[in-house]
CSV table of C-alpha atoms in Angstrom, one decimal:
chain,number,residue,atom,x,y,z
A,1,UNK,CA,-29.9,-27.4,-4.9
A,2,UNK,CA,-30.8,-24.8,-2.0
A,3,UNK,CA,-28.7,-25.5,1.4
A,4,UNK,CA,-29.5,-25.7,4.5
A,5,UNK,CA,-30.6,-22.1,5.2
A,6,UNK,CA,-32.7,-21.5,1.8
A,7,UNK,CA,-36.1,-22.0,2.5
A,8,UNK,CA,-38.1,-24.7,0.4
A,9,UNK,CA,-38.8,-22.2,-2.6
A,10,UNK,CA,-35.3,-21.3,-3.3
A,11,UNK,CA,-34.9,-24.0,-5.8
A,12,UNK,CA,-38.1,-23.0,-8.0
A,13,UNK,CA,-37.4,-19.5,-7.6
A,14,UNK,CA,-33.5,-19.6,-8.5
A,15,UNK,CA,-34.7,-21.7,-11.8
A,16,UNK,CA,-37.6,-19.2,-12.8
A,17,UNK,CA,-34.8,-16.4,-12.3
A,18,UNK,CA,-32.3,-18.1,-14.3
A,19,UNK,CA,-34.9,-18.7,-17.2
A,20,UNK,CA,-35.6,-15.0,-17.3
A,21,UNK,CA,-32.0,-13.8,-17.1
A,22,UNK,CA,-31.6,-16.3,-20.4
A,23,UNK,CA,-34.3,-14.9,-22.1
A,24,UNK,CA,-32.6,-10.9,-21.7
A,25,UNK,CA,-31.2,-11.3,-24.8
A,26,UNK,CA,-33.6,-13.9,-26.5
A,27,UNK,CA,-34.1,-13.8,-30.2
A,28,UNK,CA,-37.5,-12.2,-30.0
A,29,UNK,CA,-37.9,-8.5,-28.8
A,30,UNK,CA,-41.1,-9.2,-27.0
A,31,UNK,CA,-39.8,-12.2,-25.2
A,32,UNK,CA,-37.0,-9.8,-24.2
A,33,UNK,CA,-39.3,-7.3,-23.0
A,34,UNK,CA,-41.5,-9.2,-21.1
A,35,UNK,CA,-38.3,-11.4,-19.0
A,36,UNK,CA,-37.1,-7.8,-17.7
A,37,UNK,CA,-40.0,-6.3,-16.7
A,38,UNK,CA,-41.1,-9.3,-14.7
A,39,UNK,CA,-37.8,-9.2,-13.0
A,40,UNK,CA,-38.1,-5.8,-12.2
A,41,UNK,CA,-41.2,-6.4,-10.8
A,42,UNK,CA,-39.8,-9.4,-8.7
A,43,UNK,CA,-36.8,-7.2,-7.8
A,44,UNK,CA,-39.7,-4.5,-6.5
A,45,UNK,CA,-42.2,-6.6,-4.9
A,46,UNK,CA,-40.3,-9.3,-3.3
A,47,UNK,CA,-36.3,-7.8,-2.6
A,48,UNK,CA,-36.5,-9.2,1.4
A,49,UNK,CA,-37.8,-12.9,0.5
A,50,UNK,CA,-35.5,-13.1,-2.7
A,51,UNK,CA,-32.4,-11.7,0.3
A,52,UNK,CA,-33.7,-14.3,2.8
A,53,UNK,CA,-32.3,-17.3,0.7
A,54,UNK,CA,-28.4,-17.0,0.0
A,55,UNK,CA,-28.9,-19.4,-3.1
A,56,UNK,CA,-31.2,-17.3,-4.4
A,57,UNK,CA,-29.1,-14.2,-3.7
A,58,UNK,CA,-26.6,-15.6,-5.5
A,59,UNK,CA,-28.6,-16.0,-8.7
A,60,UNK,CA,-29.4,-11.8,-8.1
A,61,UNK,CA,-26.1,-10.9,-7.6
A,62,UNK,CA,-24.5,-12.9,-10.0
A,63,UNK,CA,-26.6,-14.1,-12.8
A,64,UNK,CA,-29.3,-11.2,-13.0
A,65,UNK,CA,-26.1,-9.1,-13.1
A,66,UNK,CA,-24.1,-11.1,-15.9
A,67,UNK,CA,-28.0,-10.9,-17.9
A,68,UNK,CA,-27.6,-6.8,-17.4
A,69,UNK,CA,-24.2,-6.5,-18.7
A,70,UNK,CA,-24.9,-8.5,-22.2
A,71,UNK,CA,-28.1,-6.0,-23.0
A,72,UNK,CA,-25.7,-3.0,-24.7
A,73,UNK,CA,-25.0,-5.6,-27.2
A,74,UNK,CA,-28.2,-5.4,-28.5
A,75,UNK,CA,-27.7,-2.1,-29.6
A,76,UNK,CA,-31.7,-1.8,-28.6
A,77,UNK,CA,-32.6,1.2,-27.2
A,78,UNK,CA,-36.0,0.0,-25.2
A,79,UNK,CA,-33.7,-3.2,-23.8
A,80,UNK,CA,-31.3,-0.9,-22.2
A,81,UNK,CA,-33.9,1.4,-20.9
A,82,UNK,CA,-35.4,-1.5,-19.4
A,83,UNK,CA,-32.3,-3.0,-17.8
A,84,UNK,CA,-31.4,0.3,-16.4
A,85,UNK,CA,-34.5,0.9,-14.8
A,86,UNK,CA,-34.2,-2.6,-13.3
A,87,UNK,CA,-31.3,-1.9,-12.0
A,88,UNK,CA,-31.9,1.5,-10.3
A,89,UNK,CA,-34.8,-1.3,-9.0
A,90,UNK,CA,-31.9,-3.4,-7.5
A,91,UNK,CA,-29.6,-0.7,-6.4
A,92,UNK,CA,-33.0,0.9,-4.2
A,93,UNK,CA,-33.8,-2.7,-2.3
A,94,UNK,CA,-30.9,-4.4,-2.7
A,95,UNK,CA,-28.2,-1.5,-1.9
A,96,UNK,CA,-26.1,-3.8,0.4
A,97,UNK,CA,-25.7,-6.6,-1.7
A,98,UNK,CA,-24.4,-5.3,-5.3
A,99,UNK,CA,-21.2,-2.8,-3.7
A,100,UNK,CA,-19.0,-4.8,-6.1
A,101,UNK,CA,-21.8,-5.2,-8.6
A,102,UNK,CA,-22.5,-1.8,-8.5
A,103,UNK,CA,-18.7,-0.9,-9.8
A,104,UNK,CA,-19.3,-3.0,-12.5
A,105,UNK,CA,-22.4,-2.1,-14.1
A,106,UNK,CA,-22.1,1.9,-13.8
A,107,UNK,CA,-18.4,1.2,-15.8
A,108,UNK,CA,-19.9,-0.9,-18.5
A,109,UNK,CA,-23.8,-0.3,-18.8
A,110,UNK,CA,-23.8,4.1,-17.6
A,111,UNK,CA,-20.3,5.2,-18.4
A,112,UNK,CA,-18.8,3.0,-21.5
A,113,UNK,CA,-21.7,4.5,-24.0
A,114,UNK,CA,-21.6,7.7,-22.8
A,115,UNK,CA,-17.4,8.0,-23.2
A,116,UNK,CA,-17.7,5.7,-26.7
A,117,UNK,CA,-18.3,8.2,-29.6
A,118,UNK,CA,-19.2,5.8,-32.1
A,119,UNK,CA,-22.5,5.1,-29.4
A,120,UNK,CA,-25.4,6.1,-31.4
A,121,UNK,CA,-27.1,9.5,-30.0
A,122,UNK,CA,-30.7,7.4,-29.1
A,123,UNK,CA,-28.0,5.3,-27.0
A,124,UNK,CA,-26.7,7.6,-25.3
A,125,UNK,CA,-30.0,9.7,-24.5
A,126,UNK,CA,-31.0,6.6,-22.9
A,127,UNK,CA,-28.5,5.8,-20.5
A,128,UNK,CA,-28.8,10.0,-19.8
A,129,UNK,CA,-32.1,9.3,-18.3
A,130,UNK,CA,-31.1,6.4,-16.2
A,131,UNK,CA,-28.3,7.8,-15.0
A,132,UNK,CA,-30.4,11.0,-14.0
A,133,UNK,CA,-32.7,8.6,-11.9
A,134,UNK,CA,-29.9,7.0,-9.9
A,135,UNK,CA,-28.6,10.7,-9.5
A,136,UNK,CA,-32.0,12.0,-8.0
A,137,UNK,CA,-31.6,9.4,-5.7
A,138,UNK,CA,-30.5,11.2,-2.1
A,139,UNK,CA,-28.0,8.0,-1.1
A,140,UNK,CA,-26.4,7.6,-4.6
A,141,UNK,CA,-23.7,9.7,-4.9
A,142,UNK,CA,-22.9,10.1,-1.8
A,143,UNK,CA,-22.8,5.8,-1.8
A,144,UNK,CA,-20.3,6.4,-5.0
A,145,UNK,CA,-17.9,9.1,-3.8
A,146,UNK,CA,-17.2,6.8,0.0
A,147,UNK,CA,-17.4,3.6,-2.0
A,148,UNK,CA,-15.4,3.9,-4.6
A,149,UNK,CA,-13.8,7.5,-4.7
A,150,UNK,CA,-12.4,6.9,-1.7
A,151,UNK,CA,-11.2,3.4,-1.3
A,152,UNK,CA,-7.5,2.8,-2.6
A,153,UNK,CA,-8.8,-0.1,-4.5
A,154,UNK,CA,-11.6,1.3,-6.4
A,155,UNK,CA,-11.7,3.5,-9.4
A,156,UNK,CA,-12.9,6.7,-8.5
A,157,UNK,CA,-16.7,6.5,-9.9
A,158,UNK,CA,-18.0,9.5,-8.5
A,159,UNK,CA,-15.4,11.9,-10.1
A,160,UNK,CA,-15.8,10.2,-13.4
A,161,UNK,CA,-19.2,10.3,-13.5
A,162,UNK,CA,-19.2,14.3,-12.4
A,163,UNK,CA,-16.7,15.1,-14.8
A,164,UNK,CA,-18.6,13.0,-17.8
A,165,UNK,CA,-21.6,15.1,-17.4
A,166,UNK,CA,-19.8,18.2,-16.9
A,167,UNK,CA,-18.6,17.5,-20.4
A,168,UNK,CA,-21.3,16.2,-21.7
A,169,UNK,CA,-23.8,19.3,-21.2
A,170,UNK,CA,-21.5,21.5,-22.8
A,171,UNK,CA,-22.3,22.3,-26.5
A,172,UNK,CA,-18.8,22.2,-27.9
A,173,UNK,CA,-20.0,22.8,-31.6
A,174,UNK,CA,-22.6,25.6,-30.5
A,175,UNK,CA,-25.8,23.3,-30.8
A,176,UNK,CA,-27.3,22.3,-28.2
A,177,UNK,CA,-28.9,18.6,-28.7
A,178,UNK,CA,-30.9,16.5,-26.1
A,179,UNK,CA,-27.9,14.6,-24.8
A,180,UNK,CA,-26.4,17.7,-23.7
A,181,UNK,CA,-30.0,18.9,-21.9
A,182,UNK,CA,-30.2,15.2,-20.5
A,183,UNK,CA,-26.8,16.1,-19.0
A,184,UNK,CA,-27.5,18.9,-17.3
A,185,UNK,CA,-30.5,17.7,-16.1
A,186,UNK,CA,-28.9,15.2,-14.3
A,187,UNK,CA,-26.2,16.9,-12.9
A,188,UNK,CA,-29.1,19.1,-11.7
A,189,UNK,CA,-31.0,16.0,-10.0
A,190,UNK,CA,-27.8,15.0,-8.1
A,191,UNK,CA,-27.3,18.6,-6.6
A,192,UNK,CA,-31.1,18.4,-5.5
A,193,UNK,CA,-30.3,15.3,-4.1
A,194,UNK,CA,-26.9,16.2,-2.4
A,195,UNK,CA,-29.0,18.9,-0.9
A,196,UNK,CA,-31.6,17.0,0.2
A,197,UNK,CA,-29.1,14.7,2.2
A,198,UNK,CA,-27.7,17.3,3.4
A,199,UNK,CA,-30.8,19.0,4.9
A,200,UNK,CA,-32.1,15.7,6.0
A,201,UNK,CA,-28.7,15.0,8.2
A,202,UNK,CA,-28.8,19.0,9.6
A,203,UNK,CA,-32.2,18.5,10.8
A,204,UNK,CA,-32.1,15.2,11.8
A,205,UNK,CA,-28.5,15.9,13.6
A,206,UNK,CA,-25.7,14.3,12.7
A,207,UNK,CA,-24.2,11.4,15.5
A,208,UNK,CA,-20.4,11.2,16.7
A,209,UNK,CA,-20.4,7.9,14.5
A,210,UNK,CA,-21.5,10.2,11.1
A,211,UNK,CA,-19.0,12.8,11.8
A,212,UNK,CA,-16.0,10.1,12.6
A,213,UNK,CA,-17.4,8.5,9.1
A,214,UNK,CA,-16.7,11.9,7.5
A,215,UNK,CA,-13.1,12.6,8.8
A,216,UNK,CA,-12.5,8.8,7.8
A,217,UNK,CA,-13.8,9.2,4.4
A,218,UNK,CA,-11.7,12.6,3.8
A,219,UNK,CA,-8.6,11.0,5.0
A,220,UNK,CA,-8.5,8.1,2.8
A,221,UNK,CA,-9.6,10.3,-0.1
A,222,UNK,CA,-6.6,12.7,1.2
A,223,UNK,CA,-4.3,9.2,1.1
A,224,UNK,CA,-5.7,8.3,-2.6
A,225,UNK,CA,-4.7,11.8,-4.1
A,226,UNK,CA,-1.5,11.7,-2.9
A,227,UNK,CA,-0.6,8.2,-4.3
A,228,UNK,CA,-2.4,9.5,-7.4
A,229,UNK,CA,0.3,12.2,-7.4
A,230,UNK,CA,3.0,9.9,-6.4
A,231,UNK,CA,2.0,7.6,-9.1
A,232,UNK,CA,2.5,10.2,-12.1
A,233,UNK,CA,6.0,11.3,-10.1
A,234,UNK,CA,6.8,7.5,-10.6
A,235,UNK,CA,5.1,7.4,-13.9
A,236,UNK,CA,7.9,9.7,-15.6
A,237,UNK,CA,10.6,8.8,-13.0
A,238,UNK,CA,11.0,6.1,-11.0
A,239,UNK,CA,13.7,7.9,-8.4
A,240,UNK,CA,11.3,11.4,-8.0
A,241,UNK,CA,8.1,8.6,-7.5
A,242,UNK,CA,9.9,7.8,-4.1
A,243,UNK,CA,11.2,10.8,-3.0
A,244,UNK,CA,7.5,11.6,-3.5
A,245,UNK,CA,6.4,8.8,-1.5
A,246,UNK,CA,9.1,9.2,1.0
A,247,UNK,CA,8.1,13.0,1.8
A,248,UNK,CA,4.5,12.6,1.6
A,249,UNK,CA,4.9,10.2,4.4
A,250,UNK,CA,3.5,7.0,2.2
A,251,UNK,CA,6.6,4.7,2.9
A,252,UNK,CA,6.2,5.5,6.9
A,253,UNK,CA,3.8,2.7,8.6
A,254,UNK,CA,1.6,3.9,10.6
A,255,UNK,CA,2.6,5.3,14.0
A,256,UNK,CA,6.7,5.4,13.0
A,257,UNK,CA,5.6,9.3,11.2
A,258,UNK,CA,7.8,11.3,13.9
A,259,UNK,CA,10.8,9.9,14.7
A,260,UNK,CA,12.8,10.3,17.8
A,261,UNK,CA,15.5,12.5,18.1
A,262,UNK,CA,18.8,11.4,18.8
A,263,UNK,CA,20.6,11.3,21.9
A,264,UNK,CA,22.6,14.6,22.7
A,265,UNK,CA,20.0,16.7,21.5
A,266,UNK,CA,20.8,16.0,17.5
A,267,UNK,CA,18.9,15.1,14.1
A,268,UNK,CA,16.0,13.3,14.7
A,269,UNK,CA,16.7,9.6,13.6
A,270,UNK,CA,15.3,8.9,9.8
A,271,UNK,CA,11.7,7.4,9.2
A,272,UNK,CA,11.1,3.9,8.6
A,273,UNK,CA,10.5,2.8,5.7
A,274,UNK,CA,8.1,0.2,5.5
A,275,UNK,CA,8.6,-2.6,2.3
A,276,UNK,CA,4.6,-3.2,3.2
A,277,UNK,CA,3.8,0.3,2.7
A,278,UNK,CA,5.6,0.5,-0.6
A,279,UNK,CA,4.2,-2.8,-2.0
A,280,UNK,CA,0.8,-1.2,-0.7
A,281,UNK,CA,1.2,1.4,-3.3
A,282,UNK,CA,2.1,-0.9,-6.4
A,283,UNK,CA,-0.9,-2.6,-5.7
A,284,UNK,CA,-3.3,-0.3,-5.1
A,285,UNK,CA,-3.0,2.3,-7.2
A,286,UNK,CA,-4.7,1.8,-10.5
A,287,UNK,CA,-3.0,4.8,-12.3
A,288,UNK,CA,0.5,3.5,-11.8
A,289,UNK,CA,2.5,2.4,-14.8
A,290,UNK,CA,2.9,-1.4,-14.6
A,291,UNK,CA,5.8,-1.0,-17.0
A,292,UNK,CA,7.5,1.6,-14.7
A,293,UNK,CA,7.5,-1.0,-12.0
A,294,UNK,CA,9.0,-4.0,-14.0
């Protein structure tokens, strides 16, 4: 039942939802057909009133989410088209909700076809296209590579994406097929768009608050390489992993990175070493050997 700040449709709404995320992957292809494109169109038309109610949120962000994840088993090409577009529906009106969601649904419904070679060809051509129409989008990229690229906790989407499609338009075997047209296409689109961002913020001109953004987002991408690099030191040996971390300044809290020098004029005294800082790095970084830590 809706609470006390869902307005008196939530309940009706969250059911009709729920009905048509359970009919996704009903037995008949029509059925199937139909349930997604009126959700897309509810996404669409109505993305502030579905926001307004937080039980009814919940059903997007949750349930309508869980529905998109099951499609790939289908194997059916016009179901995944269609639960792609609605999601590039979701991602355009609902952008501030699905952060987490988002990570979840480009890993499993963009990238897992496209890096599975037993994905039929027709498979991957489709998700090609979608992922070409979140790319044209001027906010998309630029939303994966400061949400996820840069964040300590997030695998870096952005990079994998680039570097998929970099791959992927290459004709290895010297024939050049669809998927690797759709490929370049879409790395095309997301350069337009970069542009396009970029032209938009030059002639708009940029605020004190978008440039600290910036120099914040470079530094913890700075931070995230280097545990990267500290984490395949630690990888193949647990004693160089530290020195790494040591030098690179990683097991130093913040404000202890210059220490003071000692009294008489001799070596500066050694930098802390934080126990936070170094259980910071076990947990964050995903690359790290689990094994290696014990």
């Amino acid at each position: 039942a809706g609470g006390a700040d869902d307005p008196p449709w939530a309940d009706a709404v969250s059911a009709v939802i729920e009905m048509l995320v359970g009919l996704m992957d009903a037995p008949s292809e029509p059925l199937r057909t139909h349930a997604i494109a009126l959700l897309h169109a509810t996404v669409e038309d109505h993305s502030k009133a579905l926001m307004a109610s937080p039980q009814v949120r919940q059903v997007v962000c949750v349930s309508l989410v869980a529905g998109l994840l099951r499609v790939p088993a289908l194997e059916e090409p016009a179901a995944l088209a269609g639960a792609l577009s609605l999601f590039r529906a979701m991602y355009v009106n609902l952008r501030g909700e699905l952060r987490g969601q988002t990570e979840v649904v480009i890993s499993a419904l963009y990238l897992a076809p496209l890096e599975d070679k037993n994905s039929p060809e027709v498979v991957k051509e489709v998700v090609l296209e979608g992922l070409a129409d979140l790319c044209a989008l001027p906010a998309f990229l630029a939303d994966l590579y400061v949400n996820f690229d840069c964040n300590l906790s997030s695998p870096n989407l952005f990079e994998r994406s680039a570097k998929l499609l970099c791959k992927s338009s290459f004709p290895v075997s010297g024939v050049l097929t669809t998927s690797h047209l759709l490929s370049f296409a879409a790395l095309c689109r997301g350069l337009d768009a970069i542009c396009l961002r970029c032209d938009g913020a030059a002639s708009a001109g940029a605020d004190a608050a978008a440039h600290a953004a910036a120099e914040q987002a470079t530094a913890d991408k700075l931070v995230k390489r280097r545990y990267a690099a500290a984490a395949d030191h630690f990888n193949r040996d647990v004693k160089k992993g530290l020195q790494f971390l040591q030098a690179a300044g990683l097991l130093t809290p913040p404000g202890s990175e210059a220490a003071p020098a000692a009294v008489g004029g001799g070596a500066p005294a050694p930098a802390v070493r934080c126990p936070k800082m170094l259980a910071r790095f076990f947990r964050l970084t995903q690359s790290l050997d689990k094994r290696s830590v014990g």
